[in-house]
Structure formats: structure tokens, C-alpha cells
DNA sequence: GCGTGAACTTGATGTAGCTCATTGACCGGC
DNA sequence: GCCGGTCAATGAGCTACATCAAGTTCACGC
């Protein structure tokens, strides 16, 4: 497959570090795979047989407690890397939040190619370091922030991830969440009711609008940032 | 300095991946540094000028909210790597919990050596991947677990990290925490009072003993594991 | 001995967010 | 059209943890 050459994430996924010939090598092992919304690609605690790149769509990484509460541990967007290379069990499930397309490799294949391509490992290292930074910033949110701060932070992060163009004609930042309320709750370590109440509160205070169930329009970014930081 | 040859973490830090001659190259840039308890090596938000290996002692990674609440994001033990290589600000402070010894490099020096030594990068990648796994498991704790579950999980983790020998003659697992109560609270996202109460509760229930302020003896590991999972 | 200060414990009270229950909006099937 | 299902919003009450306020213990100096 020379699909790589025309891949939507050719320039942004870790593959970008490989020159043409090496890319060709990697591509022999890759497999493009459609995933439908709700489908789980990797299961928590099972051996991580697959790794890969997200090409399109949004997926979540999650883990759950003995009693079934789910916590979302990370969100994977196009060009993000998923799975756990180098011989370890996956500590989290990977589930599609939207219909998605991923480019997968068996872990064994990927490990072998990576060992032969330091540049690929370097890209992966860079990406893993940012993921770690990001996870730790999220720990601060989970450990210290109030419900309203969490929701405000979440909306701001989603805005920066999902609103391709800045603002619409009315100066609003509009975007479609790939999350239902329950899924937001799982990201923030809250309940669905609390999330709903905080969103209502932000709407009543005139900081946001919610034209559709999953559509958010940010009216006052500045104030929302203040709410994300202080009670 | 040929200190590397006799370094306490020669076999376990990321340096282990380097052969003698390459190690010699790296060691030219390294600087052994004593850190006293409470001293901060890297500051949140500042450019991470230093990176390095922990040789001895325990340090914490932490960040704080606008209003001064600290959250501990990770704990670094001997042979762990600290700092943020590859041109980014450090997102967290690194502070010594005990007197410690670290082997530091300027980030620029380290980056350059790493680029020339794929094996070193591979070790660092492996370590970063485990750190990420670990951080995400901690997110589950911060997002979902109750106070008693958090404290029990914490004690178990500390036991596995700090009790070199298994059990003493009485079948207890005894170890000295490098944390005061306030510091435990910062790890768990709780207040000092809540931590204290939960420890008292575990003591009253006969699962642990606290012979000294910072000394913990686990009497019933099994039951403690149960408490760490379920309410 | 006694005083001082830091670290920990304990108790009393408040409250943010959870739980449970209800209602309403939207949507697809028939 | 109506009906059933899903998802979000909202209300009432409860509970776990935070907050505030005393104690208590221990180490250290005099």
C-alpha cells in the first residue's frame, strides 16, 4: 500500500520522521481499519497486541474501577499514537467516541521497525513526553479543581482542539463535541448531573450557548478562562 | 569523571543502555549534585534547563493552582529520570522530599548526546512510557476513588517501593515514608486532616501500625488491598 | 525540670457534589 | 398520528470530605 503517501496524517503522525524508503517498509505492516462509534479497539488489562496511529475521528483511553465507574484517561485525535509498544499489557481501553479510522500494526511488527529506525523512536518519544505532560496537567485538574473549574477547563481545551477556524461572524467560538454528557463526566471525574448543572450555569451566566446537545458556542472566552482557574 | 562506573544506579538508570565508550562521552557532561530536603531543583513554568537521573533519595514532581494548592504529580526514586528533554518548558516543579543526590546535565548537552545515541533514547522512551502508564493509573485514583481507597492504595504503593526486604519476623511489612502528612495529602488530592483520619481508621481496624510519625507497618496486606479497591 | 514550635490527631460544623427520582426534548419506527 | 427509547435538565435530600478550631505528642533548647 502506498496509502501512506496520501495519508491525511502523513505530516503530523510519528511516521513523518521517516524518509520515503523507510516509510515504505513500515507501510507493509500497516493496516487501515475503520472503527465505528462505541467500538473498543483495545481492552484494559489485556495484552496490547495492536498499536497504531489515529487517522480520523476521536477515541478515548479509559480505565474503570472494580465497581464499574469509568475514568477517561486521555483523548486521541488524528495523528495521535495509540497502544503500548514494547512488551507490556495495555493499562487502558481504547474506545471510539466517533466513527474513526486508524492505521494499526501488530505490536511485534511495530517494535521491530522502531528498533531499526531511531528517528521513528525519537518522534514517538517526543509524543510520549507531551502525552505525559498533558496527563499530569489533567491530574492537577482531577486532584484540585472544583466542578465549575473542571467544566470550564474542559470546554476551553475542546475549543482549542476542535474549532478549526477562530470565531464566527458573531465573535463566538463554535464547535461540536464528540462527547455526550456522560462521556464528559467520565473525563472530568464528575457525575452527569453535575456536568449538566455546571453547563447550565455557564449558559445562564452568558458565557456559552448550547445550540444543540453536543454543540457549544463560547461567547466570553476571557471570563471562561477565569472560571477555569478560580472558583 | 569515571564516577559512572561506580554509580549506584549504573545498571538501572537509562545510562545502562550505553556501552563503556559512549558512557564516557555522556559522563563528561554530567554533574553530580547534592540536594537538601525541601530544595527545589526545577520550577513549574520555567524553562527546563536541567535534566538528569536520581542517584539517591526521593523527589516529587508537583504543580499548583492559582490559589496555592499543590498537587503532587509524580514521585522520583533512584534511577528515575527527571526534567523535560527536547525543548519545552517544564510543566512541573521538582522538589527533594529527602536529602538527595542527582546527576544532572544541561538540557542542550543531553539532547545532543541523546540524538547521537539511539539506545539511550530507547531507554528513555521505555521509561517515559511507564511513567505515562503510572500517571494514568493515578488519574483513575484521583478521579474516582474515595479517601480510604486513596490512602490504602498509597500505602501499598509505598510498601512496594520502599520495603526492600519482604516482611519482618512478625510478618509485618515495615517502611519509613519520605512524606509528612501534608505531603501525602498533596499526592492524594485530599486534605491533611482527611489523610490523618483514614490512617487512624486503618490503625483502629488493625490493618496497619504507626510506630513512628513517618513509619508504617502493614499487618494485613490482603485486607488493605481490598480497601484500596472497594469502599 | 519547663517552654516552644512543628507535626499530627480529633472534634464540630458546613457544603460541594453525589444519589435518586422526575420531567422534558428529540428522534425513529410503525 | 402515537409510542418507546435515549439523552439532557432539574429538584430534593444525603453524605463524604473540606474547613475551622482545639487539643495532643514529640523533639529540642535552656
mmCIF file of C-alpha atoms in Angstrom, chain A residues 2 8 19 24 33 43 50 61 66 70 89 93 96-97 102 113-114 117 119 143 147 163 168 202 215-216:
data_model
loop_
_atom_site.group_PDB
_atom_site.id
_atom_site.type_symbol
_atom_site.label_atom_id
_atom_site.label_comp_id
_atom_site.label_asym_id
_atom_site.label_seq_id
_atom_site.Cartn_x
_atom_site.Cartn_y
_atom_site.Cartn_z
ATOM 1 C CA UNK A 2 1.285 3.399 -0.887
ATOM 2 C CA UNK A 8 -4.241 12.535 5.941
ATOM 3 C CA UNK A 19 12.078 9.095 4.735
ATOM 4 C CA UNK A 24 7.585 2.041 2.550
ATOM 5 C CA UNK A 33 -9.046 -0.017 9.819
ATOM 6 C CA UNK A 43 -9.140 -3.665 26.296
ATOM 7 C CA UNK A 50 -2.074 -3.585 18.434
ATOM 8 C CA UNK A 61 -8.436 5.963 26.635
ATOM 9 C CA UNK A 66 -13.938 -2.667 40.318
ATOM 10 C CA UNK A 70 -15.170 4.667 34.164
ATOM 11 C CA UNK A 89 -0.018 -5.000 28.859
ATOM 12 C CA UNK A 93 -9.040 0.541 26.956
ATOM 13 C CA UNK A 96 -14.003 5.223 19.575
ATOM 14 C CA UNK A 97 -16.059 8.274 20.505
ATOM 15 C CA UNK A 102 -6.905 4.088 12.430
ATOM 16 C CA UNK A 113 10.556 -1.427 12.773
ATOM 17 C CA UNK A 114 11.042 1.054 15.594
ATOM 18 C CA UNK A 117 14.534 3.401 12.910
ATOM 19 C CA UNK A 119 14.050 8.682 14.039
ATOM 20 C CA UNK A 143 -6.894 16.430 42.245
ATOM 21 C CA UNK A 147 -16.708 21.143 39.251
ATOM 22 C CA UNK A 163 -12.610 24.708 16.422
ATOM 23 C CA UNK A 168 -17.745 33.050 13.630
ATOM 24 C CA UNK A 202 -22.281 28.844 32.367
ATOM 25 C CA UNK A 215 -22.758 21.902 20.160
ATOM 26 C CA UNK A 216 -21.021 24.540 22.229
#
